[in-house]
PDB file of C-alpha atoms in Angstrom:
ATOM      1  CA  UNK M   1    -103.198   9.798  48.493  1.00 68.00           C
ATOM      2  CA  UNK M   2    -100.241   8.197  50.421  1.00 87.00           C
ATOM      3  CA  UNK M   3    -101.381   6.069  53.479  1.00 91.00           C
ATOM      4  CA  UNK M   4    -100.554   7.388  56.472  1.00 92.00           C
ATOM      5  CA  UNK M   5     -98.422   5.555  58.486  1.00 93.00           C
ATOM      6  CA  UNK M   6     -99.378   4.543  61.911  1.00 95.00           C
ATOM      7  CA  UNK M   7     -95.613   3.358  63.724  1.00 94.00           C
ATOM      8  CA  UNK M   8     -97.904   1.992  66.913  1.00 95.00           C
ATOM      9  CA  UNK M   9     -98.928  -1.594  66.762  1.00 96.00           C
ATOM     10  CA  UNK M  10    -103.034  -2.029  66.596  1.00 97.00           C
ATOM     11  CA  UNK M  11    -104.837  -3.789  68.870  1.00 97.00           C
ATOM     12  CA  UNK M  12    -107.930  -4.865  66.525  1.00 96.00           C
ATOM     13  CA  UNK M  13    -110.634  -7.533  67.160  1.00 94.00           C
ATOM     14  CA  UNK M  14    -110.717  -9.657  64.422  1.00 92.00           C
ATOM     15  CA  UNK M  15    -109.234 -10.647  60.389  1.00 93.00           C
ATOM     16  CA  UNK M  16    -111.803  -8.377  58.780  1.00 93.00           C
ATOM     17  CA  UNK M  17    -111.141  -5.058  61.300  1.00 94.00           C
ATOM     18  CA  UNK M  18    -107.254  -5.496  59.804  1.00 96.00           C
ATOM     19  CA  UNK M  19    -108.426  -5.758  56.088  1.00 96.00           C
ATOM     20  CA  UNK M  20    -109.905  -2.722  56.693  1.00 95.00           C
ATOM     21  CA  UNK M  21    -107.516  -1.401  58.899  1.00 95.00           C
ATOM     22  CA  UNK M  22    -105.021  -2.202  56.186  1.00 95.00           C
ATOM     23  CA  UNK M  23    -106.996  -0.369  53.262  1.00 95.00           C
ATOM     24  CA  UNK M  24    -107.225   2.941  55.282  1.00 95.00           C
ATOM     25  CA  UNK M  25    -103.648   3.014  57.042  1.00 96.00           C
ATOM     26  CA  UNK M  26    -100.328   1.181  56.669  1.00 94.00           C
ATOM     27  CA  UNK M  27     -99.765  -0.413  60.055  1.00 95.00           C
ATOM     28  CA  UNK M  28     -99.499  -3.835  62.088  1.00 95.00           C
ATOM     29  CA  UNK M  29    -102.344  -5.245  63.895  1.00 96.00           C
ATOM     30  CA  UNK M  30    -102.952  -7.422  67.044  1.00 95.00           C
ATOM     31  CA  UNK M  31    -105.842  -9.269  66.652  1.00 95.00           C
ATOM     32  CA  UNK M  32    -108.087 -10.320  70.072  1.00 95.00           C
ATOM     33  CA  UNK M  33    -110.007 -12.991  67.813  1.00 88.00           C
ATOM     34  CA  UNK M  34    -113.066 -12.088  70.108  1.00 78.00           C
ATOM     35  CA  UNK M  35    -113.691 -10.986  73.604  1.00 77.00           C
ATOM     36  CA  UNK M  36    -112.648 -13.955  74.443  1.00 78.00           C
ATOM     37  CA  UNK M  37    -108.757 -12.300  75.080  1.00 88.00           C
ATOM     38  CA  UNK M  38    -106.598 -15.240  76.279  1.00 91.00           C
ATOM     39  CA  UNK M  39    -102.600 -14.472  78.002  1.00 92.00           C
ATOM     40  CA  UNK M  40    -100.884 -15.033  74.612  1.00 93.00           C
ATOM     41  CA  UNK M  41    -102.756 -11.859  73.084  1.00 94.00           C
ATOM     42  CA  UNK M  42    -102.192 -10.175  76.406  1.00 94.00           C
ATOM     43  CA  UNK M  43     -98.414 -10.632  76.649  1.00 95.00           C
ATOM     44  CA  UNK M  44     -98.199  -9.604  72.505  1.00 95.00           C
ATOM     45  CA  UNK M  45     -99.633  -6.896  73.591  1.00 95.00           C
ATOM     46  CA  UNK M  46     -97.616  -6.030  76.487  1.00 95.00           C
ATOM     47  CA  UNK M  47     -94.377  -6.438  73.999  1.00 94.00           C
ATOM     48  CA  UNK M  48     -95.718  -4.247  71.411  1.00 95.00           C
ATOM     49  CA  UNK M  49     -96.038  -1.630  74.339  1.00 93.00           C
ATOM     50  CA  UNK M  50     -92.586  -2.151  75.073  1.00 93.00           C
ATOM     51  CA  UNK M  51     -91.102  -1.398  71.784  1.00 94.00           C
ATOM     52  CA  UNK M  52     -93.860   0.302  69.488  1.00 94.00           C
ATOM     53  CA  UNK M  53     -96.734   1.511  71.703  1.00 94.00           C
ATOM     54  CA  UNK M  54     -99.711   0.247  70.671  1.00 96.00           C
ATOM     55  CA  UNK M  55    -103.403   1.790  70.570  1.00 96.00           C
ATOM     56  CA  UNK M  56    -106.860  -0.422  71.638  1.00 96.00           C
ATOM     57  CA  UNK M  57    -109.523   0.358  68.779  1.00 96.00           C
ATOM     58  CA  UNK M  58    -112.090  -1.549  69.222  1.00 94.00           C
ATOM     59  CA  UNK M  59    -115.709  -2.095  67.730  1.00 92.00           C
ATOM     60  CA  UNK M  60    -118.000   0.543  69.686  1.00 91.00           C
ATOM     61  CA  UNK M  61    -119.774  -1.996  70.673  1.00 90.00           C
ATOM     62  CA  UNK M  62    -120.361  -4.337  73.949  1.00 89.00           C
ATOM     63  CA  UNK M  63    -117.548  -6.568  73.109  1.00 91.00           C
ATOM     64  CA  UNK M  64    -115.944  -4.318  72.040  1.00 91.00           C
ATOM     65  CA  UNK M  65    -115.884  -1.860  75.397  1.00 89.00           C
ATOM     66  CA  UNK M  66    -115.536  -5.822  77.027  1.00 91.00           C
ATOM     67  CA  UNK M  67    -111.926  -6.025  75.599  1.00 93.00           C
ATOM     68  CA  UNK M  68    -110.987  -2.659  75.829  1.00 91.00           C
ATOM     69  CA  UNK M  69    -111.394  -2.917  79.128  1.00 89.00           C
ATOM     70  CA  UNK M  70    -109.314  -5.645  79.879  1.00 92.00           C
ATOM     71  CA  UNK M  71    -106.462  -4.168  78.603  1.00 94.00           C
ATOM     72  CA  UNK M  72    -106.931  -1.264  80.060  1.00 90.00           C
ATOM     73  CA  UNK M  73    -106.800  -3.263  83.524  1.00 90.00           C
ATOM     74  CA  UNK M  74    -103.788  -4.779  82.586  1.00 92.00           C
ATOM     75  CA  UNK M  75    -101.700  -1.634  80.514  1.00 92.00           C
ATOM     76  CA  UNK M  76    -103.738   1.211  82.054  1.00 88.00           C
ATOM     77  CA  UNK M  77    -101.004   3.586  80.247  1.00 87.00           C
ATOM     78  CA  UNK M  78    -102.010   3.003  76.634  1.00 92.00           C
ATOM     79  CA  UNK M  79    -103.527   4.961  74.204  1.00 94.00           C
ATOM     80  CA  UNK M  80    -106.289   4.416  72.995  1.00 93.00           C
ATOM     81  CA  UNK M  81    -108.475   5.620  69.389  1.00 94.00           C
ATOM     82  CA  UNK M  82    -112.413   5.384  69.176  1.00 92.00           C
ATOM     83  CA  UNK M  83    -114.366   5.084  66.365  1.00 90.00           C
ATOM     84  CA  UNK M  84    -118.169   6.529  66.908  1.00 88.00           C
ATOM     85  CA  UNK M  85    -121.052   4.091  66.581  1.00 85.00           C
ATOM     86  CA  UNK M  86    -122.421   6.420  63.552  1.00 86.00           C
ATOM     87  CA  UNK M  87    -119.886   5.332  61.343  1.00 88.00           C
ATOM     88  CA  UNK M  88    -119.251   2.168  61.774  1.00 89.00           C
ATOM     89  CA  UNK M  89    -122.871   0.160  61.162  1.00 88.00           C
ATOM     90  CA  UNK M  90    -122.447  -1.760  58.325  1.00 83.00           C
ATOM     91  CA  UNK M  91    -125.277  -2.350  55.315  1.00 83.00           C
ATOM     92  CA  UNK M  92    -127.170  -5.346  57.185  1.00 83.00           C
ATOM     93  CA  UNK M  93    -126.857  -3.822  60.253  1.00 80.00           C
ATOM     94  CA  UNK M  94    -123.604  -5.175  62.159  1.00 85.00           C
ATOM     95  CA  UNK M  95    -121.256  -2.707  63.793  1.00 89.00           C
ATOM     96  CA  UNK M  96    -117.766  -2.924  63.438  1.00 91.00           C
ATOM     97  CA  UNK M  97    -114.699  -1.089  62.207  1.00 94.00           C
ATOM     98  CA  UNK M  98    -115.275  -2.902  59.451  1.00 93.00           C
ATOM     99  CA  UNK M  99    -117.826  -1.453  57.986  1.00 93.00           C
ATOM    100  CA  UNK M 100    -116.524   2.345  58.753  1.00 92.00           C
ATOM    101  CA  UNK M 101    -114.996   3.957  55.924  1.00 93.00           C
ATOM    102  CA  UNK M 102    -111.690   4.839  54.771  1.00 94.00           C
ATOM    103  CA  UNK M 103    -111.724   8.129  55.857  1.00 94.00           C
ATOM    104  CA  UNK M 104    -113.715   7.420  59.197  1.00 93.00           C
ATOM    105  CA  UNK M 105    -110.667   5.315  60.147  1.00 94.00           C
ATOM    106  CA  UNK M 106    -108.162   7.724  59.356  1.00 95.00           C
ATOM    107  CA  UNK M 107    -110.243  10.759  61.570  1.00 92.00           C
ATOM    108  CA  UNK M 108    -110.701   8.298  64.457  1.00 93.00           C
ATOM    109  CA  UNK M 109    -106.602   6.980  64.343  1.00 94.00           C
ATOM    110  CA  UNK M 110    -105.932  10.374  64.033  1.00 91.00           C
ATOM    111  CA  UNK M 111    -107.349  11.649  67.829  1.00 88.00           C
ATOM    112  CA  UNK M 112    -105.726   9.307  69.761  1.00 91.00           C
ATOM    113  CA  UNK M 113    -105.661   9.598  73.558  1.00 87.00           C
ATOM    114  CA  UNK M 114    -103.300   8.370  75.910  1.00 84.00           C
ATOM    115  CA  UNK M 115    -104.801   7.303  78.995  1.00 75.00           C
ATOM    116  CA  UNK M 116    -103.813   8.911  81.897  1.00 74.00           C
ATOM    117  CA  UNK M 117    -104.815   6.521  84.912  1.00 66.00           C
ATOM    118  CA  UNK M 118    -103.105   8.712  87.883  1.00 66.00           C
ATOM    119  CA  UNK M 119    -103.754  12.541  87.086  1.00 65.00           C
ATOM    120  CA  UNK M 120    -105.769  14.248  89.244  1.00 76.00           C
ATOM    121  CA  UNK M 121    -110.334  14.910  88.827  1.00 82.00           C
ATOM    122  CA  UNK M 122    -110.485  18.024  87.665  1.00 89.00           C
ATOM    123  CA  UNK M 123    -114.035  17.762  85.928  1.00 93.00           C
ATOM    124  CA  UNK M 124    -116.366  17.496  89.221  1.00 92.00           C
ATOM    125  CA  UNK M 125    -120.085  16.048  89.113  1.00 92.00           C
ATOM    126  CA  UNK M 126    -121.106  19.641  89.551  1.00 93.00           C
ATOM    127  CA  UNK M 127    -119.231  20.397  86.111  1.00 94.00           C
ATOM    128  CA  UNK M 128    -121.139  17.860  84.830  1.00 95.00           C
ATOM    129  CA  UNK M 129    -124.761  19.263  86.019  1.00 94.00           C
ATOM    130  CA  UNK M 130    -123.641  22.812  85.370  1.00 94.00           C
ATOM    131  CA  UNK M 131    -122.872  22.125  81.420  1.00 95.00           C
ATOM    132  CA  UNK M 132    -126.069  19.880  81.365  1.00 94.00           C
ATOM    133  CA  UNK M 133    -124.210  16.724  80.757  1.00 95.00           C
ATOM    134  CA  UNK M 134    -126.101  15.025  83.930  1.00 94.00           C
ATOM    135  CA  UNK M 135    -129.710  15.793  85.004  1.00 91.00           C
ATOM    136  CA  UNK M 136    -131.223  16.970  82.673  1.00 89.00           C
ATOM    137  CA  UNK M 137    -133.544  15.916  79.870  1.00 91.00           C
ATOM    138  CA  UNK M 138    -131.116  16.746  76.736  1.00 92.00           C
ATOM    139  CA  UNK M 139    -128.090  15.381  79.000  1.00 94.00           C
ATOM    140  CA  UNK M 140    -127.671  12.573  76.584  1.00 93.00           C
ATOM    141  CA  UNK M 141    -127.960  14.719  73.748  1.00 93.00           C
ATOM    142  CA  UNK M 142    -125.147  16.783  74.808  1.00 94.00           C
ATOM    143  CA  UNK M 143    -123.053  13.842  76.037  1.00 94.00           C
ATOM    144  CA  UNK M 144    -123.260  11.824  72.641  1.00 91.00           C
ATOM    145  CA  UNK M 145    -122.331  15.279  71.114  1.00 92.00           C
ATOM    146  CA  UNK M 146    -119.627  15.979  72.893  1.00 93.00           C
ATOM    147  CA  UNK M 147    -118.639  12.589  73.265  1.00 90.00           C
ATOM    148  CA  UNK M 148    -118.651  12.093  69.409  1.00 87.00           C
ATOM    149  CA  UNK M 149    -116.891  15.917  69.169  1.00 87.00           C
ATOM    150  CA  UNK M 150    -113.613  14.372  71.089  1.00 90.00           C
ATOM    151  CA  UNK M 151    -114.106  11.043  68.969  1.00 85.00           C
ATOM    152  CA  UNK M 152    -114.481   9.259  72.512  1.00 87.00           C
ATOM    153  CA  UNK M 153    -116.884   6.513  72.384  1.00 84.00           C
ATOM    154  CA  UNK M 154    -120.525   7.259  73.706  1.00 85.00           C
ATOM    155  CA  UNK M 155    -120.684   7.567  77.923  1.00 87.00           C
ATOM    156  CA  UNK M 156    -122.767   7.826  80.553  1.00 91.00           C
ATOM    157  CA  UNK M 157    -122.655  10.738  82.851  1.00 93.00           C
ATOM    158  CA  UNK M 158    -120.317   9.158  85.290  1.00 90.00           C
ATOM    159  CA  UNK M 159    -118.000   6.874  82.523  1.00 89.00           C
ATOM    160  CA  UNK M 160    -118.153  10.663  81.011  1.00 93.00           C
ATOM    161  CA  UNK M 161    -116.704  12.723  83.519  1.00 93.00           C
ATOM    162  CA  UNK M 162    -113.820   9.769  84.085  1.00 89.00           C
ATOM    163  CA  UNK M 163    -113.102   9.625  80.567  1.00 89.00           C
ATOM    164  CA  UNK M 164    -112.295  13.456  80.699  1.00 91.00           C
ATOM    165  CA  UNK M 165    -110.422  13.320  83.603  1.00 89.00           C
ATOM    166  CA  UNK M 166    -108.807  10.091  82.619  1.00 85.00           C
ATOM    167  CA  UNK M 167    -107.926  12.035  79.323  1.00 86.00           C
ATOM    168  CA  UNK M 168    -107.418  15.322  80.362  1.00 86.00           C
ATOM    169  CA  UNK M 169    -109.238  16.972  78.445  1.00 89.00           C
ATOM    170  CA  UNK M 170    -109.048  20.178  80.170  1.00 89.00           C
ATOM    171  CA  UNK M 171    -112.826  22.601  80.996  1.00 93.00           C
ATOM    172  CA  UNK M 172    -112.647  25.756  78.289  1.00 94.00           C
ATOM    173  CA  UNK M 173    -111.859  22.649  75.543  1.00 93.00           C
ATOM    174  CA  UNK M 174    -115.668  21.391  76.809  1.00 94.00           C
ATOM    175  CA  UNK M 175    -117.291  24.685  77.425  1.00 94.00           C
ATOM    176  CA  UNK M 176    -116.235  25.585  73.843  1.00 93.00           C
ATOM    177  CA  UNK M 177    -116.915  22.249  72.180  1.00 93.00           C
ATOM    178  CA  UNK M 178    -121.176  22.607  74.366  1.00 93.00           C
ATOM    179  CA  UNK M 179    -121.355  25.893  73.130  1.00 92.00           C
ATOM    180  CA  UNK M 180    -121.571  25.385  69.580  1.00 91.00           C
ATOM    181  CA  UNK M 181    -124.238  22.682  70.053  1.00 86.00           C
ATOM    182  CA  UNK M 182    -126.549  25.817  71.500  1.00 77.00           C
ATOM    183  CA  UNK M 183    -124.229  28.269  69.255  1.00 74.00           C
ATOM    184  CA  UNK M 184    -123.962  30.477  72.299  1.00 59.00           C
TER     185      UNK M 184
END
């Protein structure tokens, strides 16, 4: 099978991630060299965004989220891809893109979200409660299922509501996914 081609530049944490990505897809990467992302890397991302576009694809761990948030602060309309934590576990317990299967990487990069920071909030706190995503004993399980199915990275209730609004994910899609979970 021919490797999928990603036209945008993919932002990863290090060279092990670049190596693994190149086994799964044909793409160019920018490496942040860990969570101490510097101005040189941010300028490189700025050039990539202006010319080809860019996708943040960091590890599903605390340093990865920190890098993602640093980049989002500077470039709020950048695209994002998420790798579920379960699909990023190494044999020795490490978490990272470098441990993911070729299939998991391809799946994550096929479901890219564009951050829409200035969109109107359509998902409310009341929606989150009504859907059992907040304020119930099953809320964490329901959020994990929804996040995994949407491939947006796990989030607590407040963060999830922000993500759903930021990525303009509509209510019927959320309801359909939650119905799959309960078999309604």
